[in-house]
Amino acid sequence: MSQYDSKLFQLEENISLGAFELTKDPKYQDNPLLKDYEKLAKHYLKLLRQTKKLVKMSDFQQLKLNQANQELQILSEQSSLAYKELNQVYSILKKDLNFAQQLQESILTKPRGKIFNRSFFAHYEPISEIGGDIYDIEEIFDKKIRIFLADAAGHGVRAALVTMIIKAEYESLKRTHYNPNELLKILNNQFLESFYSLNVFFTAIIADIDITNNKLFYCSAGHPPQYLITPGGVKPLHSNGKPIGILADIEYPLKELPFCSDDKLLLFSDGFFEQFNMEEEEYGEERLYKLVLKNRNKNISEIVKLAMSELEIFLNGSKIHDDITILGVE
């Protein structure tokens, strides 16, 4: 019983005894005020009993509140522990992602000065620490430069792991005497043979620059149109084959074009133009093409910087939706 209960009980008892004593006392039997006192006492007793009920209800609610507070305290402690564990897991994942990022960046070819008087430019911007694009620039036989760009389907860790597979498969083939179309066919068959069960695929383009003969040989596997930039205009290099990892024994036609000393080559993943602003409007290939055409007489790094600047203005604060890789040759 609470202290309020005790006091109310005592008060109730005193009023009851007082009223009882008065009604039994002969001195007050004929007193007209006695009946009024009895009525008043009964009224007070009724109020006191109601008050006692309210106090008991209040005590019960306080008990429930205390229990709820205890449960909340337990939940708070459990949440705090779970938060600490989650932070530990996040810290481990963050370290792993940072390592994966460093690993992926280490296998991307860093343009180094010039190769046969040709300059190279590369811009790589994944949507997170790691991405699904990969590229390679290599001097091969007979004064040729081989450029490879691939874009794995999807994003994040899954796509990044696929790029590691692509890199391993391509690395064993890139210095061979195969033409780009032959190389893509072999790469496709090897990829399907080893990784068909993974149900993954990627687009790719291989371009060989023949320095001696001023020629460009290229072959594309489902990749978006790339750009050959000349003083007279911009020629899209259209895809001429299906993505790698879908069907075996696909033939990839080889394309040949002049590539003179003042020509430029711009290769990129579809993330360069498949970006959306807050109004869900796509930047698009046409917008990119017009920008490149307008600025075709600038050097390749300036063209890319202008395109990225225009894309940033277009996005107006929206985050990129896909990995962006751009390779330039001039």
Coordinates of N, CA and C in Angstrom, one line a residue, residues 75-207:
L75 N 16.0 -2.7 -24.1 CA 16.1 -2.6 -25.6 C 17.2 -1.6 -26.0
S76 N 17.3 -0.5 -25.2 CA 18.3 0.5 -25.5 C 19.7 -0.1 -25.4
E77 N 20.0 -0.9 -24.4 CA 21.3 -1.6 -24.2 C 21.5 -2.6 -25.4
Q78 N 20.5 -3.3 -25.7 CA 20.6 -4.3 -26.8 C 20.9 -3.5 -28.2
S79 N 20.2 -2.4 -28.4 CA 20.4 -1.6 -29.6 C 21.8 -1.0 -29.6
S80 N 22.2 -0.6 -28.5 CA 23.6 0.0 -28.4 C 24.6 -1.1 -28.8
L81 N 24.4 -2.3 -28.3 CA 25.3 -3.4 -28.5 C 25.3 -3.8 -30.0
A82 N 24.0 -3.8 -30.6 CA 23.9 -4.2 -32.0 C 24.5 -3.1 -32.9
Y83 N 24.4 -1.8 -32.5 CA 25.0 -0.7 -33.2 C 26.5 -0.8 -33.2
K84 N 27.1 -1.2 -32.1 CA 28.5 -1.4 -32.0 C 29.0 -2.5 -32.9
E85 N 28.2 -3.6 -32.9 CA 28.6 -4.7 -33.7 C 28.4 -4.4 -35.2
L86 N 27.4 -3.6 -35.5 CA 27.2 -3.2 -36.9 C 28.3 -2.3 -37.4
N87 N 28.7 -1.4 -36.5 CA 29.9 -0.5 -36.8 C 31.1 -1.3 -37.1
Q88 N 31.3 -2.3 -36.3 CA 32.5 -3.2 -36.5 C 32.5 -3.9 -37.8
V89 N 31.3 -4.4 -38.2 CA 31.1 -5.1 -39.5 C 31.3 -4.1 -40.6
Y90 N 30.7 -2.9 -40.4 CA 30.9 -1.8 -41.4 C 32.3 -1.4 -41.6
S91 N 33.1 -1.3 -40.5 CA 34.5 -1.0 -40.6 C 35.3 -2.0 -41.3
I92 N 35.0 -3.3 -41.1 CA 35.6 -4.4 -41.8 C 35.3 -4.3 -43.3
L93 N 34.0 -4.1 -43.6 CA 33.6 -4.1 -45.0 C 34.2 -2.9 -45.7
K94 N 34.3 -1.7 -45.0 CA 34.9 -0.5 -45.6 C 36.4 -0.8 -45.9
K95 N 37.1 -1.4 -45.0 CA 38.5 -1.8 -45.2 C 38.6 -2.7 -46.4
D96 N 37.7 -3.7 -46.5 CA 37.8 -4.6 -47.6 C 37.5 -3.9 -49.0
L97 N 36.5 -3.0 -48.9 CA 36.2 -2.2 -50.1 C 37.3 -1.3 -50.5
N98 N 38.0 -0.7 -49.6 CA 39.1 0.2 -49.9 C 40.3 -0.6 -50.5
F99 N 40.5 -1.8 -50.0 CA 41.5 -2.7 -50.5 C 41.1 -3.1 -52.0
A100 N 39.8 -3.5 -52.1 CA 39.3 -3.8 -53.5 C 39.5 -2.7 -54.5
Q101 N 39.2 -1.5 -54.0 CA 39.4 -0.3 -54.8 C 40.8 -0.1 -55.2
Q102 N 41.8 -0.2 -54.3 CA 43.2 -0.1 -54.6 C 43.6 -1.2 -55.6
L103 N 43.1 -2.4 -55.4 CA 43.4 -3.6 -56.2 C 42.9 -3.3 -57.7
Q104 N 41.7 -2.8 -57.8 CA 41.1 -2.6 -59.1 C 41.8 -1.5 -59.8
E105 N 42.2 -0.4 -59.1 CA 42.9 0.7 -59.7 C 44.3 0.3 -60.1
S106 N 44.9 -0.6 -59.4 CA 46.2 -1.1 -59.7 C 46.3 -1.9 -61.1
I107 N 45.1 -2.5 -61.4 CA 45.2 -3.3 -62.7 C 44.7 -2.4 -63.9
L108 N 44.3 -1.2 -63.6 CA 44.0 -0.3 -64.8 C 45.2 0.3 -65.3
T109 N 45.4 0.3 -66.6 CA 46.6 0.9 -67.2 C 46.7 2.4 -67.0
K110 N 47.8 2.8 -66.4 CA 48.0 4.3 -66.3 C 48.7 4.8 -67.5
P111 N 48.0 5.7 -68.3 CA 48.7 6.3 -69.5 C 50.0 6.9 -69.1
R112 N 51.1 6.5 -69.8 CA 52.4 6.9 -69.4 C 53.1 7.7 -70.6
G113 N 53.1 9.0 -70.6 CA 53.7 9.7 -71.6 C 53.1 9.4 -73.0
K114 N 54.0 9.1 -73.9 CA 53.5 8.9 -75.3 C 54.0 7.5 -75.7
I115 N 53.2 6.9 -76.6 CA 53.6 5.7 -77.3 C 53.6 6.0 -78.8
F116 N 54.8 5.9 -79.4 CA 54.9 6.2 -80.9 C 54.2 7.6 -81.2
N117 N 54.6 8.6 -80.4 CA 54.1 9.9 -80.5 C 52.6 10.1 -80.4
R118 N 51.9 9.1 -79.8 CA 50.5 9.2 -79.5 C 50.3 9.4 -78.0
S119 N 49.5 10.4 -77.6 CA 49.2 10.7 -76.2 C 47.9 10.0 -75.8
F120 N 47.8 9.7 -74.5 CA 46.7 9.0 -74.0 C 46.1 9.7 -72.8
F121 N 44.8 9.6 -72.7 CA 44.1 10.2 -71.6 C 43.1 9.2 -71.0
A122 N 43.0 9.1 -69.7 CA 42.0 8.2 -69.1 C 41.3 8.9 -67.9
H123 N 40.0 8.7 -67.9 CA 39.2 9.2 -66.8 C 38.3 8.0 -66.3
Y124 N 38.4 7.7 -65.0 CA 37.6 6.6 -64.5 C 36.9 7.0 -63.2
E125 N 35.6 6.9 -63.2 CA 34.7 7.4 -62.1 C 33.6 6.3 -61.8
P126 N 33.9 5.4 -60.8 CA 32.9 4.4 -60.5 C 31.8 5.1 -59.6
I127 N 30.6 4.5 -59.5 CA 29.6 5.0 -58.7 C 29.8 4.8 -57.2
S128 N 30.7 3.8 -56.9 CA 31.1 3.6 -55.5 C 32.6 3.3 -55.4
E129 N 33.1 2.7 -54.4 CA 34.5 2.5 -54.3 C 35.0 1.6 -55.5
I130 N 34.2 0.7 -55.9 CA 34.6 -0.2 -57.0 C 33.5 -0.2 -58.1
G131 N 34.0 -0.5 -59.3 CA 33.0 -0.4 -60.4 C 33.1 -1.6 -61.4
G132 N 32.3 -1.5 -62.4 CA 32.3 -2.6 -63.4 C 32.9 -2.4 -64.7
D133 N 33.7 -1.3 -64.8 CA 34.4 -1.0 -66.0 C 35.9 -1.3 -65.9
I134 N 36.5 -1.7 -67.0 CA 38.0 -2.0 -67.0 C 38.5 -1.7 -68.3
Y135 N 39.8 -1.2 -68.3 CA 40.4 -0.9 -69.6 C 41.9 -1.2 -69.6
D136 N 42.5 -1.3 -70.8 CA 43.9 -1.6 -70.9 C 44.5 -0.9 -72.1
I137 N 45.7 -0.4 -72.0 CA 46.4 0.2 -73.2 C 47.7 -0.4 -73.2
E138 N 48.1 -1.0 -74.4 CA 49.3 -1.8 -74.4 C 50.0 -1.6 -75.8
E139 N 51.3 -1.4 -75.8 CA 52.0 -1.5 -77.1 C 52.2 -3.0 -77.4
I140 N 51.8 -3.4 -78.6 CA 52.0 -4.8 -79.0 C 53.0 -4.9 -80.2
F141 N 52.8 -5.9 -81.0 CA 53.8 -6.2 -82.1 C 53.6 -5.2 -83.2
D142 N 54.6 -5.1 -84.1 CA 54.6 -4.4 -85.4 C 54.1 -2.9 -85.2
K143 N 54.7 -2.3 -84.2 CA 54.3 -0.8 -84.0 C 52.8 -0.6 -84.0
K144 N 52.2 -1.4 -83.2 CA 50.7 -1.3 -82.9 C 50.4 -1.0 -81.5
I145 N 49.4 -0.2 -81.3 CA 48.9 0.1 -79.9 C 47.5 -0.6 -79.8
R146 N 47.4 -1.4 -78.8 CA 46.1 -2.1 -78.6 C 45.3 -1.5 -77.4
I147 N 44.1 -1.1 -77.6 CA 43.3 -0.5 -76.5 C 42.1 -1.4 -76.3
F148 N 41.8 -1.7 -75.0 CA 40.7 -2.6 -74.7 C 39.9 -1.9 -73.6
L149 N 38.6 -1.9 -73.8 CA 37.6 -1.3 -72.8 C 36.4 -2.3 -72.7
A150 N 36.1 -2.6 -71.4 CA 35.0 -3.5 -71.2 C 34.1 -2.9 -70.1
D151 N 32.8 -3.3 -70.2 CA 31.8 -2.8 -69.2 C 31.0 -4.0 -68.8
A152 N 31.2 -4.4 -67.6 CA 30.4 -5.6 -67.0 C 29.0 -5.1 -66.6
A153 N 28.1 -6.0 -66.9 CA 26.7 -5.7 -66.5 C 26.6 -5.6 -65.0
G154 N 25.8 -4.6 -64.6 CA 25.6 -4.4 -63.1 C 26.5 -3.4 -62.5
H155 N 26.5 -3.3 -61.2 CA 27.3 -2.3 -60.5 C 27.9 -3.0 -59.2
G156 N 28.8 -2.3 -58.6 CA 29.2 -2.7 -57.2 C 30.2 -3.9 -57.2
V157 N 30.1 -4.6 -56.1 CA 31.0 -5.7 -55.9 C 30.9 -6.8 -57.0
R158 N 29.7 -7.2 -57.3 CA 29.5 -8.2 -58.3 C 30.2 -7.8 -59.7
A159 N 29.9 -6.6 -60.1 CA 30.5 -6.2 -61.4 C 32.0 -6.1 -61.3
A160 N 32.5 -5.6 -60.1 CA 33.9 -5.5 -59.9 C 34.6 -6.8 -60.0
L161 N 34.0 -7.8 -59.4 CA 34.6 -9.2 -59.5 C 34.6 -9.7 -60.9
V162 N 33.6 -9.4 -61.7 CA 33.6 -9.8 -63.1 C 34.8 -9.1 -63.8
T163 N 35.1 -7.8 -63.5 CA 36.2 -7.2 -64.2 C 37.5 -7.9 -63.9
M164 N 37.6 -8.4 -62.7 CA 38.8 -9.2 -62.3 C 39.0 -10.4 -63.2
I165 N 37.8 -11.1 -63.5 CA 37.8 -12.2 -64.4 C 38.2 -11.8 -65.8
I166 N 37.6 -10.7 -66.2 CA 37.8 -10.2 -67.6 C 39.3 -9.9 -67.8
K167 N 39.9 -9.2 -66.7 CA 41.3 -8.8 -66.8 C 42.2 -10.1 -66.9
A168 N 41.9 -11.1 -66.1 CA 42.7 -12.3 -66.1 C 42.6 -13.0 -67.5
E169 N 41.4 -13.1 -68.1 CA 41.2 -13.7 -69.4 C 41.9 -12.9 -70.5
Y170 N 41.7 -11.6 -70.4 CA 42.3 -10.8 -71.5 C 43.8 -10.7 -71.4
E171 N 44.3 -10.7 -70.2 CA 45.8 -10.6 -70.1 C 46.5 -11.6 -70.8
S172 N 46.0 -12.8 -70.8 CA 46.7 -13.9 -71.5 C 46.6 -13.9 -73.0
L173 N 45.8 -13.0 -73.5 CA 45.5 -12.9 -75.0 C 46.0 -11.6 -75.6
K174 N 46.2 -10.6 -74.9 CA 46.3 -9.2 -75.5 C 47.6 -9.1 -76.3
R175 N 48.7 -9.8 -76.0 CA 49.9 -9.6 -76.8 C 50.0 -10.6 -77.9
T176 N 49.0 -11.4 -78.2 CA 49.1 -12.4 -79.3 C 48.9 -11.6 -80.6
H177 N 49.1 -12.4 -81.7 CA 49.0 -11.8 -83.0 C 47.6 -11.9 -83.6
Y178 N 46.6 -12.2 -82.7 CA 45.2 -12.2 -83.2 C 44.8 -10.8 -83.5
N179 N 43.9 -10.7 -84.5 CA 43.3 -9.4 -84.8 C 42.2 -9.2 -83.7
P180 N 41.7 -7.9 -83.6 CA 40.7 -7.7 -82.5 C 39.5 -8.6 -82.6
N181 N 39.0 -8.9 -83.9 CA 37.8 -9.7 -84.0 C 38.1 -11.2 -83.5
E182 N 39.3 -11.7 -83.9 CA 39.6 -13.0 -83.5 C 39.8 -13.1 -81.9
L183 N 40.4 -12.0 -81.4 CA 40.6 -12.0 -80.0 C 39.3 -12.0 -79.2
L184 N 38.3 -11.2 -79.7 CA 37.0 -11.1 -79.0 C 36.3 -12.5 -79.1
K185 N 36.4 -13.2 -80.2 CA 35.8 -14.5 -80.4 C 36.4 -15.5 -79.4
I186 N 37.7 -15.5 -79.2 CA 38.4 -16.4 -78.3 C 38.0 -16.0 -76.9
L187 N 38.0 -14.7 -76.6 CA 37.6 -14.3 -75.2 C 36.2 -14.7 -74.9
N188 N 35.3 -14.5 -75.8 CA 33.9 -14.9 -75.6 C 33.8 -16.4 -75.3
N189 N 34.4 -17.2 -76.1 CA 34.3 -18.7 -75.9 C 35.0 -19.1 -74.6
Q190 N 36.1 -18.6 -74.3 CA 36.8 -18.9 -73.0 C 35.9 -18.5 -71.8
F191 N 35.4 -17.3 -71.9 CA 34.5 -16.8 -70.8 C 33.3 -17.6 -70.6
L192 N 32.7 -18.0 -71.7 CA 31.5 -18.9 -71.6 C 31.9 -20.3 -71.0
E193 N 33.0 -20.8 -71.5 CA 33.4 -22.1 -71.0 C 33.7 -22.2 -69.5
S194 N 34.3 -21.1 -69.0 CA 34.7 -21.1 -67.6 C 33.6 -20.5 -66.7
F195 N 32.8 -19.6 -67.2 CA 31.9 -18.9 -66.3 C 30.5 -18.8 -66.7
Y196 N 30.1 -19.7 -67.5 CA 28.7 -19.8 -68.0 C 27.7 -19.8 -66.9
S197 N 28.0 -20.6 -65.9 CA 27.0 -20.8 -64.8 C 26.8 -19.5 -63.9
L198 N 27.7 -18.6 -64.1 CA 27.5 -17.3 -63.3 C 26.5 -16.4 -63.9
N199 N 26.1 -16.7 -65.2 CA 25.1 -15.9 -65.9 C 25.5 -14.4 -65.9
V200 N 26.7 -14.1 -66.3 CA 27.2 -12.7 -66.4 C 27.7 -12.4 -67.8
F201 N 27.6 -11.2 -68.2 CA 28.1 -10.8 -69.5 C 28.7 -9.4 -69.5
F202 N 29.4 -9.0 -70.6 CA 29.9 -7.7 -70.6 C 30.1 -7.2 -72.1
T203 N 30.0 -5.9 -72.3 CA 30.3 -5.4 -73.6 C 31.8 -5.0 -73.6
A204 N 32.3 -4.9 -74.8 CA 33.7 -4.6 -75.0 C 34.1 -4.1 -76.3
I205 N 35.1 -3.4 -76.4 CA 35.7 -2.9 -77.7 C 37.2 -3.1 -77.7
I206 N 37.8 -3.6 -78.8 CA 39.2 -3.6 -78.9 C 39.6 -2.8 -80.2
A207 N 40.5 -1.9 -80.0 CA 41.0 -1.1 -81.1 C 42.5 -1.1 -81.2

